[in-house]
Structures are given as C-alpha cells and as structure tokens.
CSV table of C-alpha atoms in Angstrom, one decimal:
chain,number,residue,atom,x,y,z
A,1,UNK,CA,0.0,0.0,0.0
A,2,UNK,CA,3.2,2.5,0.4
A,3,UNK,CA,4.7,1.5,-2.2
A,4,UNK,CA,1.4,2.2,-4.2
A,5,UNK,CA,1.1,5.9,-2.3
A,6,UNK,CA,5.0,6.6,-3.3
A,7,UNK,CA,3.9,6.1,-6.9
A,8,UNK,CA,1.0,8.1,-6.7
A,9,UNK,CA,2.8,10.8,-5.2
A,10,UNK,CA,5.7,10.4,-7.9
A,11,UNK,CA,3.6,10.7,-10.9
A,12,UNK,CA,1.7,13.3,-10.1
A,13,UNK,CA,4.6,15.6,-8.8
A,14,UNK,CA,6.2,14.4,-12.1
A,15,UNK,CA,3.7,15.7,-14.1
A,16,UNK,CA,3.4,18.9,-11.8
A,17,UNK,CA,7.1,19.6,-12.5
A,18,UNK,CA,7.3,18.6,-16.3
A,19,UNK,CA,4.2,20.8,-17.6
A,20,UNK,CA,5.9,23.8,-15.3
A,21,UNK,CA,8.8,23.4,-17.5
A,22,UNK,CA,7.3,22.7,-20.3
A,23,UNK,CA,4.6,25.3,-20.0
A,24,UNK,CA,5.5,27.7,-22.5
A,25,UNK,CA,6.4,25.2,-25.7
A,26,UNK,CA,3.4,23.2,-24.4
A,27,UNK,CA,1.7,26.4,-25.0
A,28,UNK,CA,2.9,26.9,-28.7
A,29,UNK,CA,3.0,23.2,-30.3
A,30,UNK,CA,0.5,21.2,-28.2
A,31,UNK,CA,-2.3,24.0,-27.6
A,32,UNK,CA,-2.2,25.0,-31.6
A,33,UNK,CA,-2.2,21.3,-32.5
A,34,UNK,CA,-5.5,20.7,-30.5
A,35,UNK,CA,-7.3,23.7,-31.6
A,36,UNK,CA,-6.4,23.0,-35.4
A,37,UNK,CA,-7.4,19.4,-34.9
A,38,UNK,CA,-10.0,19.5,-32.4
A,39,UNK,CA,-12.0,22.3,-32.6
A,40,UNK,CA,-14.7,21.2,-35.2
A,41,UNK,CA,-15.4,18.3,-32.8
A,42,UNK,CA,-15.9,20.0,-29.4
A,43,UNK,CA,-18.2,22.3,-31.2
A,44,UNK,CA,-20.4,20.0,-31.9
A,45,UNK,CA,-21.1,19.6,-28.1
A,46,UNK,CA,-22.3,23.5,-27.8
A,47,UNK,CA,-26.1,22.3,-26.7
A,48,UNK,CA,-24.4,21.0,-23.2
A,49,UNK,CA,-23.4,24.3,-22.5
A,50,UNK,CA,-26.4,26.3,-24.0
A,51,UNK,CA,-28.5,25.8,-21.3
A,52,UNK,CA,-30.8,27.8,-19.5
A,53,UNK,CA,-30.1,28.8,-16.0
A,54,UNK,CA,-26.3,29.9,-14.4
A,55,UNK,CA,-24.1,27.2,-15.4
A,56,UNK,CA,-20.8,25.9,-13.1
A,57,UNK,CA,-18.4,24.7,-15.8
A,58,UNK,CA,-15.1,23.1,-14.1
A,59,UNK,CA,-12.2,22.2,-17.2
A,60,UNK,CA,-10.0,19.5,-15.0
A,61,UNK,CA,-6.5,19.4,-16.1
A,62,UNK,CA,-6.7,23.4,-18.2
A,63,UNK,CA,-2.9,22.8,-19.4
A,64,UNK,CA,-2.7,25.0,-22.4
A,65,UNK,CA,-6.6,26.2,-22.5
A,66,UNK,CA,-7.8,24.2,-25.0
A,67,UNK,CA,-11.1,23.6,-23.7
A,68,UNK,CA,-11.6,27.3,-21.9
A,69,UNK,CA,-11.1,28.8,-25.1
A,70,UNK,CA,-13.0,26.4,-27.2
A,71,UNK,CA,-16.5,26.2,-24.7
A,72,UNK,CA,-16.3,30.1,-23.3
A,73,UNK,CA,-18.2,31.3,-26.2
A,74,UNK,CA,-21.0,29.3,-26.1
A,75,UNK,CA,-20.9,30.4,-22.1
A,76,UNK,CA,-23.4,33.4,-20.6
A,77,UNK,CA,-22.6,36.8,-18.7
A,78,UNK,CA,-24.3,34.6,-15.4
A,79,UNK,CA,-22.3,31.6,-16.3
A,80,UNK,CA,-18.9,30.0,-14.0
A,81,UNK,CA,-16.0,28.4,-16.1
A,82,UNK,CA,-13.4,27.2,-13.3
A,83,UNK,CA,-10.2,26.3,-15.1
A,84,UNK,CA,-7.7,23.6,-12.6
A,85,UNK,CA,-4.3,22.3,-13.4
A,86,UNK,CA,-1.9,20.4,-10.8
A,87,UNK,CA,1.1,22.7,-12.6
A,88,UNK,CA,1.0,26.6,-11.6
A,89,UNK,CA,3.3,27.3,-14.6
A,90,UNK,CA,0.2,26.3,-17.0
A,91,UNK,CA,-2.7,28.5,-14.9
A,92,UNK,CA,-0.3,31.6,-15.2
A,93,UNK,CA,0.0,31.2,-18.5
A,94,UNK,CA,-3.5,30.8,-19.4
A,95,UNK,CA,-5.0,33.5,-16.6
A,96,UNK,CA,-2.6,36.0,-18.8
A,97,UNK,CA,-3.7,34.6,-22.4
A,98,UNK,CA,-7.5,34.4,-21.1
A,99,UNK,CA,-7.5,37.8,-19.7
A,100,UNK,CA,-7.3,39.5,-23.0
A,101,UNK,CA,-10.2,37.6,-24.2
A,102,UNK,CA,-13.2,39.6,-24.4
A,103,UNK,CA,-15.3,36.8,-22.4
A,104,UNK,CA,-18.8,36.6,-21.6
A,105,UNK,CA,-18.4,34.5,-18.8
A,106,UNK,CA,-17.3,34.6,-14.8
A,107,UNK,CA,-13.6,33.0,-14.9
A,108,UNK,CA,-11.6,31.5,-11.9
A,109,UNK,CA,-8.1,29.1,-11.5
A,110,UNK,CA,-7.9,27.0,-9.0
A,111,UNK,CA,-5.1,25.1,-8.7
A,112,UNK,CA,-5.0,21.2,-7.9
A,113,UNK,CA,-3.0,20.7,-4.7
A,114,UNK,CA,-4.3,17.1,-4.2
A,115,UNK,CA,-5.7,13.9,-4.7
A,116,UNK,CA,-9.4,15.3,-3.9
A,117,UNK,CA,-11.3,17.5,-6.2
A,118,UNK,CA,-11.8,20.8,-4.0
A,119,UNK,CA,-15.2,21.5,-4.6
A,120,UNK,CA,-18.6,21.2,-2.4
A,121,UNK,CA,-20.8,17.4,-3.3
A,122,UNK,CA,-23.0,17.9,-5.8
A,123,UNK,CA,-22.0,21.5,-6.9
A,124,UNK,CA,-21.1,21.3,-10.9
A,125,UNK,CA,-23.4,21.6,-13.7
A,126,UNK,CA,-20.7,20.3,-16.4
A,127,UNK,CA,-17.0,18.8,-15.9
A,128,UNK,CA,-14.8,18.4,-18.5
A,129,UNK,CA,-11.7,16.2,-18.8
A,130,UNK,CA,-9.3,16.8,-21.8
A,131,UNK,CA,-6.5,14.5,-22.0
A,132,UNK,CA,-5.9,14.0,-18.4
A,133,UNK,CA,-6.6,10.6,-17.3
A,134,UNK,CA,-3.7,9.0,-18.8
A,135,UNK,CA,-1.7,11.5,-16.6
A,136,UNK,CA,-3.2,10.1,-13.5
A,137,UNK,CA,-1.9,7.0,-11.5
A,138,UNK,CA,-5.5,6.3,-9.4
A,139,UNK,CA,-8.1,7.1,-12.0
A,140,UNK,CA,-10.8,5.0,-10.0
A,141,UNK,CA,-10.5,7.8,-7.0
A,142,UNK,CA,-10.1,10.6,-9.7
A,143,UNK,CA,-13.4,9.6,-11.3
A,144,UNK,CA,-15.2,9.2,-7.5
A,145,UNK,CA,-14.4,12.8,-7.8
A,146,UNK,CA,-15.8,13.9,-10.2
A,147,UNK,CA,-18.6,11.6,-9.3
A,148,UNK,CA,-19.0,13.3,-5.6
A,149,UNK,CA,-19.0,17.0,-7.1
A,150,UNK,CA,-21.2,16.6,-10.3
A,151,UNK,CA,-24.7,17.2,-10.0
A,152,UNK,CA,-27.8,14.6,-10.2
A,153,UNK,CA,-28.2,14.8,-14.4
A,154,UNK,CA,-25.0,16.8,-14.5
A,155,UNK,CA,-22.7,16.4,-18.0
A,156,UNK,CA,-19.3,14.9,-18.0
A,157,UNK,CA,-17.3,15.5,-21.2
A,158,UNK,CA,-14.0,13.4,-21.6
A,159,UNK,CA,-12.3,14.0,-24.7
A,160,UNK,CA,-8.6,13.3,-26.5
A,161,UNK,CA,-7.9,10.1,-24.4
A,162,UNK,CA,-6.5,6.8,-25.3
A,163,UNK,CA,-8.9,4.2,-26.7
A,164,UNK,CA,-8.1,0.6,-25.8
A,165,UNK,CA,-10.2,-0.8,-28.5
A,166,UNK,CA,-7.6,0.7,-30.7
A,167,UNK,CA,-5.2,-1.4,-29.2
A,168,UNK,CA,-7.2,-4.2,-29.1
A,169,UNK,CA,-7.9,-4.0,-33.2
A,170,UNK,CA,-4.7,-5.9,-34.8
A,171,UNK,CA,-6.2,-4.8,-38.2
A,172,UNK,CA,-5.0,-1.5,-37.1
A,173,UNK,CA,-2.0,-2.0,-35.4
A,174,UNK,CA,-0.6,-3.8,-38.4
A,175,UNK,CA,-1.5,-1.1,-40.8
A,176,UNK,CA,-0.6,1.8,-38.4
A,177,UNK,CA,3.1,-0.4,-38.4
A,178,UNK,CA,3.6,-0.6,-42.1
A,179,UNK,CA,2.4,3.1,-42.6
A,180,UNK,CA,4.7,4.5,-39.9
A,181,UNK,CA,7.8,2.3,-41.8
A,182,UNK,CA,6.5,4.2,-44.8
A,183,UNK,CA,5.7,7.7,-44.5
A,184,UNK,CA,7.0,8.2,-40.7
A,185,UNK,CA,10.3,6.1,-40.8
A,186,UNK,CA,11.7,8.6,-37.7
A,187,UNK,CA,8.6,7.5,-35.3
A,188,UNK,CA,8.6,4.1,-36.1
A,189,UNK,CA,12.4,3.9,-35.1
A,190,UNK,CA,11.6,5.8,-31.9
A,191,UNK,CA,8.6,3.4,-31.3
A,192,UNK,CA,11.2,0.0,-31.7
A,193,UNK,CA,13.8,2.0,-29.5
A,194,UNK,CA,11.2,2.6,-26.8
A,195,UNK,CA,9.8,-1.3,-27.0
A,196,UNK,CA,13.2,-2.4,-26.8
A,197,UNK,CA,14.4,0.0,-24.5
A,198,UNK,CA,17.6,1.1,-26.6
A,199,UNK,CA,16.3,4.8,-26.5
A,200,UNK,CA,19.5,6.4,-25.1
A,201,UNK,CA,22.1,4.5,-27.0
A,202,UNK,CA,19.9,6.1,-30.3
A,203,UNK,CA,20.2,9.6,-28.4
A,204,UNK,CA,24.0,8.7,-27.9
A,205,UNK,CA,24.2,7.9,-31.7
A,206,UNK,CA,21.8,10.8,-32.7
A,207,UNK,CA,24.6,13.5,-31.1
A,208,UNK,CA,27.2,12.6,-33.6
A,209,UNK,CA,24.7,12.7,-36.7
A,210,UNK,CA,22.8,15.6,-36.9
A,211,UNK,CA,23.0,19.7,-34.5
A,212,UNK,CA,19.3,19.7,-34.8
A,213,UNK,CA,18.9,16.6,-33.0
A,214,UNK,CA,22.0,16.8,-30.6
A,215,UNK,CA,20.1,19.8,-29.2
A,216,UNK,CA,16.8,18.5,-29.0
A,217,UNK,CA,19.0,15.7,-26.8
A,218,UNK,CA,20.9,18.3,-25.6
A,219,UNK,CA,18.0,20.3,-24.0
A,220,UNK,CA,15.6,17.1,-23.2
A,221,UNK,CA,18.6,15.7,-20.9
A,222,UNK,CA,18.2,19.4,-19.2
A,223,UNK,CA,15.0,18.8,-18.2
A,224,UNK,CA,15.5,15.7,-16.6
A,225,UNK,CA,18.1,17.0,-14.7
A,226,UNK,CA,15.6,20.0,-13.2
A,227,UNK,CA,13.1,17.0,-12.7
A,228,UNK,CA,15.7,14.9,-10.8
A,229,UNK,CA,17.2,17.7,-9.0
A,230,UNK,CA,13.7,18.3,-7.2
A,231,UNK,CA,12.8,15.1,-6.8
A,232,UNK,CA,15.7,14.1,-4.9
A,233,UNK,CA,15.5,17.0,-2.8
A,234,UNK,CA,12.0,15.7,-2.1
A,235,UNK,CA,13.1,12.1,-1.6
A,236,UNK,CA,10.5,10.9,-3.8
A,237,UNK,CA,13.0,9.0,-6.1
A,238,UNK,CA,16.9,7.3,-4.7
A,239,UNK,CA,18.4,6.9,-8.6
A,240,UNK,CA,18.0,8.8,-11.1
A,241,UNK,CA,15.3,8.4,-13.9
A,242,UNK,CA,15.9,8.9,-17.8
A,243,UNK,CA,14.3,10.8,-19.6
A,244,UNK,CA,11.7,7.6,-20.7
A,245,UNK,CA,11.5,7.0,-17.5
A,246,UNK,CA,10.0,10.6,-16.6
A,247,UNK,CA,7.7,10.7,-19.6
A,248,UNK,CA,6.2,7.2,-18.6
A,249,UNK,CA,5.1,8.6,-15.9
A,250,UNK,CA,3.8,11.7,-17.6
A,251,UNK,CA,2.1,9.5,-19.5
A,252,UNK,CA,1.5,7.0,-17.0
A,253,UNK,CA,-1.4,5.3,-19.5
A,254,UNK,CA,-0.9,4.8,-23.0
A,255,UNK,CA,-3.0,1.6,-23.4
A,256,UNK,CA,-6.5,3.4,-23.5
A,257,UNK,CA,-9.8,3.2,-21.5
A,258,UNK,CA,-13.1,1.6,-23.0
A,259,UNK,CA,-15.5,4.9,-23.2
A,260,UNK,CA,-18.4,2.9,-22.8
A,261,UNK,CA,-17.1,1.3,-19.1
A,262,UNK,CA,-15.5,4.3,-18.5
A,263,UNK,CA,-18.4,5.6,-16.4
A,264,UNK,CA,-21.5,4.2,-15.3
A,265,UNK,CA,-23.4,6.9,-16.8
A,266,UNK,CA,-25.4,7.3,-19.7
A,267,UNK,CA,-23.6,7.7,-22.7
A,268,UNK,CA,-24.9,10.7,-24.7
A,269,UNK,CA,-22.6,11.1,-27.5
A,270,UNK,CA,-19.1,9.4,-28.0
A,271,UNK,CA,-16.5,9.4,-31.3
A,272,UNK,CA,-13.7,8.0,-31.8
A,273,UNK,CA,-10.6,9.3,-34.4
A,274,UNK,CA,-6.4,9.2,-35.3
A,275,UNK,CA,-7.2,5.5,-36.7
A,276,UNK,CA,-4.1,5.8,-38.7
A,277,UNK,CA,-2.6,7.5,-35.6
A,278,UNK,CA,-1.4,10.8,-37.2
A,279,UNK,CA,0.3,9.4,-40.5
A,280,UNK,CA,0.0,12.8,-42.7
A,281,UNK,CA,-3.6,13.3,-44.2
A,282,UNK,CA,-2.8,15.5,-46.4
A,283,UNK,CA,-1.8,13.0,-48.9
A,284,UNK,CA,-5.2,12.4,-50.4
A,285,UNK,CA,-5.0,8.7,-50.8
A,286,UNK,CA,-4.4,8.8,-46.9
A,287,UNK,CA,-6.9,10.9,-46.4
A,288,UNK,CA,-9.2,8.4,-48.1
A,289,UNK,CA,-8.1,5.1,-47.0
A,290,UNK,CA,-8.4,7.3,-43.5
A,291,UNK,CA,-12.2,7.6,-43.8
A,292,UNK,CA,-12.3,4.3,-45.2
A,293,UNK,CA,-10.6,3.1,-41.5
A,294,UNK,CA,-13.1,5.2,-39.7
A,295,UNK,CA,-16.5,4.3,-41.4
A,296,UNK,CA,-15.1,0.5,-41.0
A,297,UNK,CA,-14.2,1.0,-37.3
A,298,UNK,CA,-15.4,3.6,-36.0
A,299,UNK,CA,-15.3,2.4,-32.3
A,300,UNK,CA,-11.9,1.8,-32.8
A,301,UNK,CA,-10.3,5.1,-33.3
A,302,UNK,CA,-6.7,6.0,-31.5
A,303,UNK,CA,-8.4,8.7,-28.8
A,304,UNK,CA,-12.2,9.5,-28.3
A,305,UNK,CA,-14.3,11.8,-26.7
A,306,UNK,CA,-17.5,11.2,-25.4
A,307,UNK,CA,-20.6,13.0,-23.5
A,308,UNK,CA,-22.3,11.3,-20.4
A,309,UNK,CA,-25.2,12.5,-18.1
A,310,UNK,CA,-24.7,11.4,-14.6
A,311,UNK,CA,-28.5,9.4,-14.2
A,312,UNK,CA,-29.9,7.1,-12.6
A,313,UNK,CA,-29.4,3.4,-14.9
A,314,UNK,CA,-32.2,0.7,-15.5
C-alpha cells in the first residue's frame, strides 16, 4: 500500500514539475495542434453548455486552455468556467492569455493541490476532462471525484484520451506499423527503441549525426536534470530516472480506457478518431483510405471523446 502511495505521489509531482517546465512550448506546439485538430469536434457539443439557468463549468487538467477557449463562447454573462491544473506554470499562463479575451463568462483558477477534487458534493453543472486521465496514477478515485462534485443529471465531457479498442484491433496496429515504416520512418524507429528499450544509445548515436537533434538531446537531458534535482531533494526518487522513464510517468497510461465502461453513466454522444494514428492526411490517398478506417471502425479510433449524463441506470 506505500509503495502504491510513493507512486502516486511520484507521478503526479512528475507531471506537476514537467508541464511547469514545459509550460510555454506546451503552449505553442500542443495548444495550436489541438485547436487546429480538435475544434470542429468540441463544437459539436455547444447544446451542453447552451442551457438555460447559471451554469458551473469546471475544465480539469486546463494545461494549455484548450477547452476554456474552445467552450467560453458558447458560455453566458451569469455563467462559472473554473479552469484547474496540478502545474501553476500552465494556470499563469492561461490566466494572462485568457485575460485578454473579451469573455462573456465569470472565470476563476484553482489550482490542484491534491488527490481530492476541492469542490462542495454535488455542486457542478458540467465537468470536463481533456487528455488528463492517462496523466493520473488512481483514475478509479479521480473519477469518484468527479462523481462526488457533479450534479444529479449533471454532463461529464472526456475528450482526447486513449482508446483501448484501438489497441485491441490488430487490423489496425498492423497497418498503423507498415504506414509509420513508410511515411514516418523517424517515429517508427523511436517506437522499436522505446519497445526495446535502446532509447539512449539512439540519443548517444543521434549527437554525432545531426545539430538539430543533438540539441533536442541536448535540452531534453536538461529537463531531466531540473526534474531529478527536485525530486531528490523531495526524496520521492533514490536513482535517477531517464528521460523515458520521466515521460512514462507523464504519460503513465498509453494503453487506452473503454469509453463505454469508462463511467457508469449514460452515454450521450461518443467518437472515436487518429485510426491511422497521425500518418500525414494531407496526402489524399491517406486521407481516403483514413475515412475508409473510420467508417469501418469507428469504435476503434486511437483517442475518443465522449458525453455522459450522470442518471440514474435501468
């Protein structure tokens, strides 16, 4: 049971610490990725947040603002949007980019000190959870959370996470492989480096090869350092850990949830996407065979987002 604690404790200050550092590139790669990519889909949900009556709208996990910025305009003068994040780095950041919004809405940070949620039972109209629980080591108590502070017939909106029946789909996998080899021969090296765990004698290589990626090495072997440094000082960690070993716990689940068990809600609205797991669309025959994929399988997608309403099941 302490060893289980120590874990939890370690990934979460892990992420903490990584998306402080990281908080400003975060901002400029991952936040314009999602809102090219993503928009079109969370604006299909606008209805959940078109409701009558002051809403209390808590985004879990803010990071870059994503979700603030995509859901605030479809929020009232009378409405709440909360924006959390366990990393204070990320909350400045989007406080300061939010601020010059001209918003509609009531906005507040509240930063995530702990394990619990720190709101009253029963007090939010709408949560939402965008790529965050593959972040978290105890997602069973994270979801009794969100279970506790969500309202009878309240809306929980969990988008951009893992899909296990991706995983699961060996049609997939094998065509994801032989398209990788193809068009994205750099990922699908990292990918057998990381399976076979020969990721720093690549790096080693890589430093002799090419500037570009001696200081992308260069600067990633910084960042473990800072990590290390802390948690050392915090006696969360005895050895060292790599670099792969920090971002496994960043990303402490990468083999997906099943949307539909996720929750013991009713599902409202789910869809699944990435089936080719980001091999470039613009090529119009992989744009095609893409859709293809999806119309196929489209359960089966790489991530998924998907609507429930906390009520009472048959």
């Amino acid at each position: 049971m302490k060893t289980e604690i120590k874990k939890e404790k370690l990934v979460r200050r892990v992420n903490e610490l990584f998306h402080d550092y990281t908080s400003e590139e975060y901002e400029k790669i991952t936040h314009a990725e999602m809102i090219n990519k993503e928009e079109e889909r969370w604006a299909r949900l606008k209805k959940y947040f078109e409701n009558n009556g002051p809403l209390v709208v808590v985004d879990i996990g803010s990071g870059g603002g994503f979700v603030p910025f995509s859901i605030s305009k479809y929020l009232k003068k009378e409405d709440t949007l909360v924006c959390t994040d366990v990393s204070q780095g990320m909350l400045d950041s989007l406080k300061n980019r939010l601020s010059k919004q001209n918003l509609k809405c009531n906005l507040q940070f509240s930063k995530l000190n702990s394990k619990s949620l720190n709101f009253k039972d029963s007090s939010i109209d709408i949560i939402t959870v965008n790529s965050v629980l593959h972040h978290i080591a105890d997602t069973q108590f994270f979801l009794n959370e969100i279970d506790r502070i969500l309202k009878d017939k309240g809306i929980l909106i969990i988008g951009h996470e893992p899909n296990i029946n991706f995983y699961k789909n060996d049609a997939l996998g094998q065509i994801n492989f032989f398209l990788r080899a193809i068009f994205s021969p750099k990922d699908a090296i990292k990918d057998i480096a990381l399976a076979f765990g020969i990721e720093e004698i690549l790096d080693n290589a890589s430093l002799f090869i090419s500037k570009k990626r001696k200081k992308f090495v260069v600067e990633r072997r910084k960042l473990a350092y800072k990590i290390n440094d802390v948690l050392k000082k915090e006696k969360l960690i005895e050895a060292e850990l790599s670099h792969r070993q920090i971002m496994s716990l960043v990303d402490y689940k990468t083999k997906g949830f099943n949307p539909r068990k996720l929750v013991p809600y009713k599902l409202l609205h789910i869809e699944t996407y990435n089936h080719l797991r980001g091999i470039n669309h613009k090529l119009p025959f992989i744009r095609q065979y893409a859709e293809k994929m999806r119309k196929k399988y489209p359960l089966d997608g790489r991530t998924f987002l998907a609507v429930y309403q906390k009520v009472q099941q048959l």
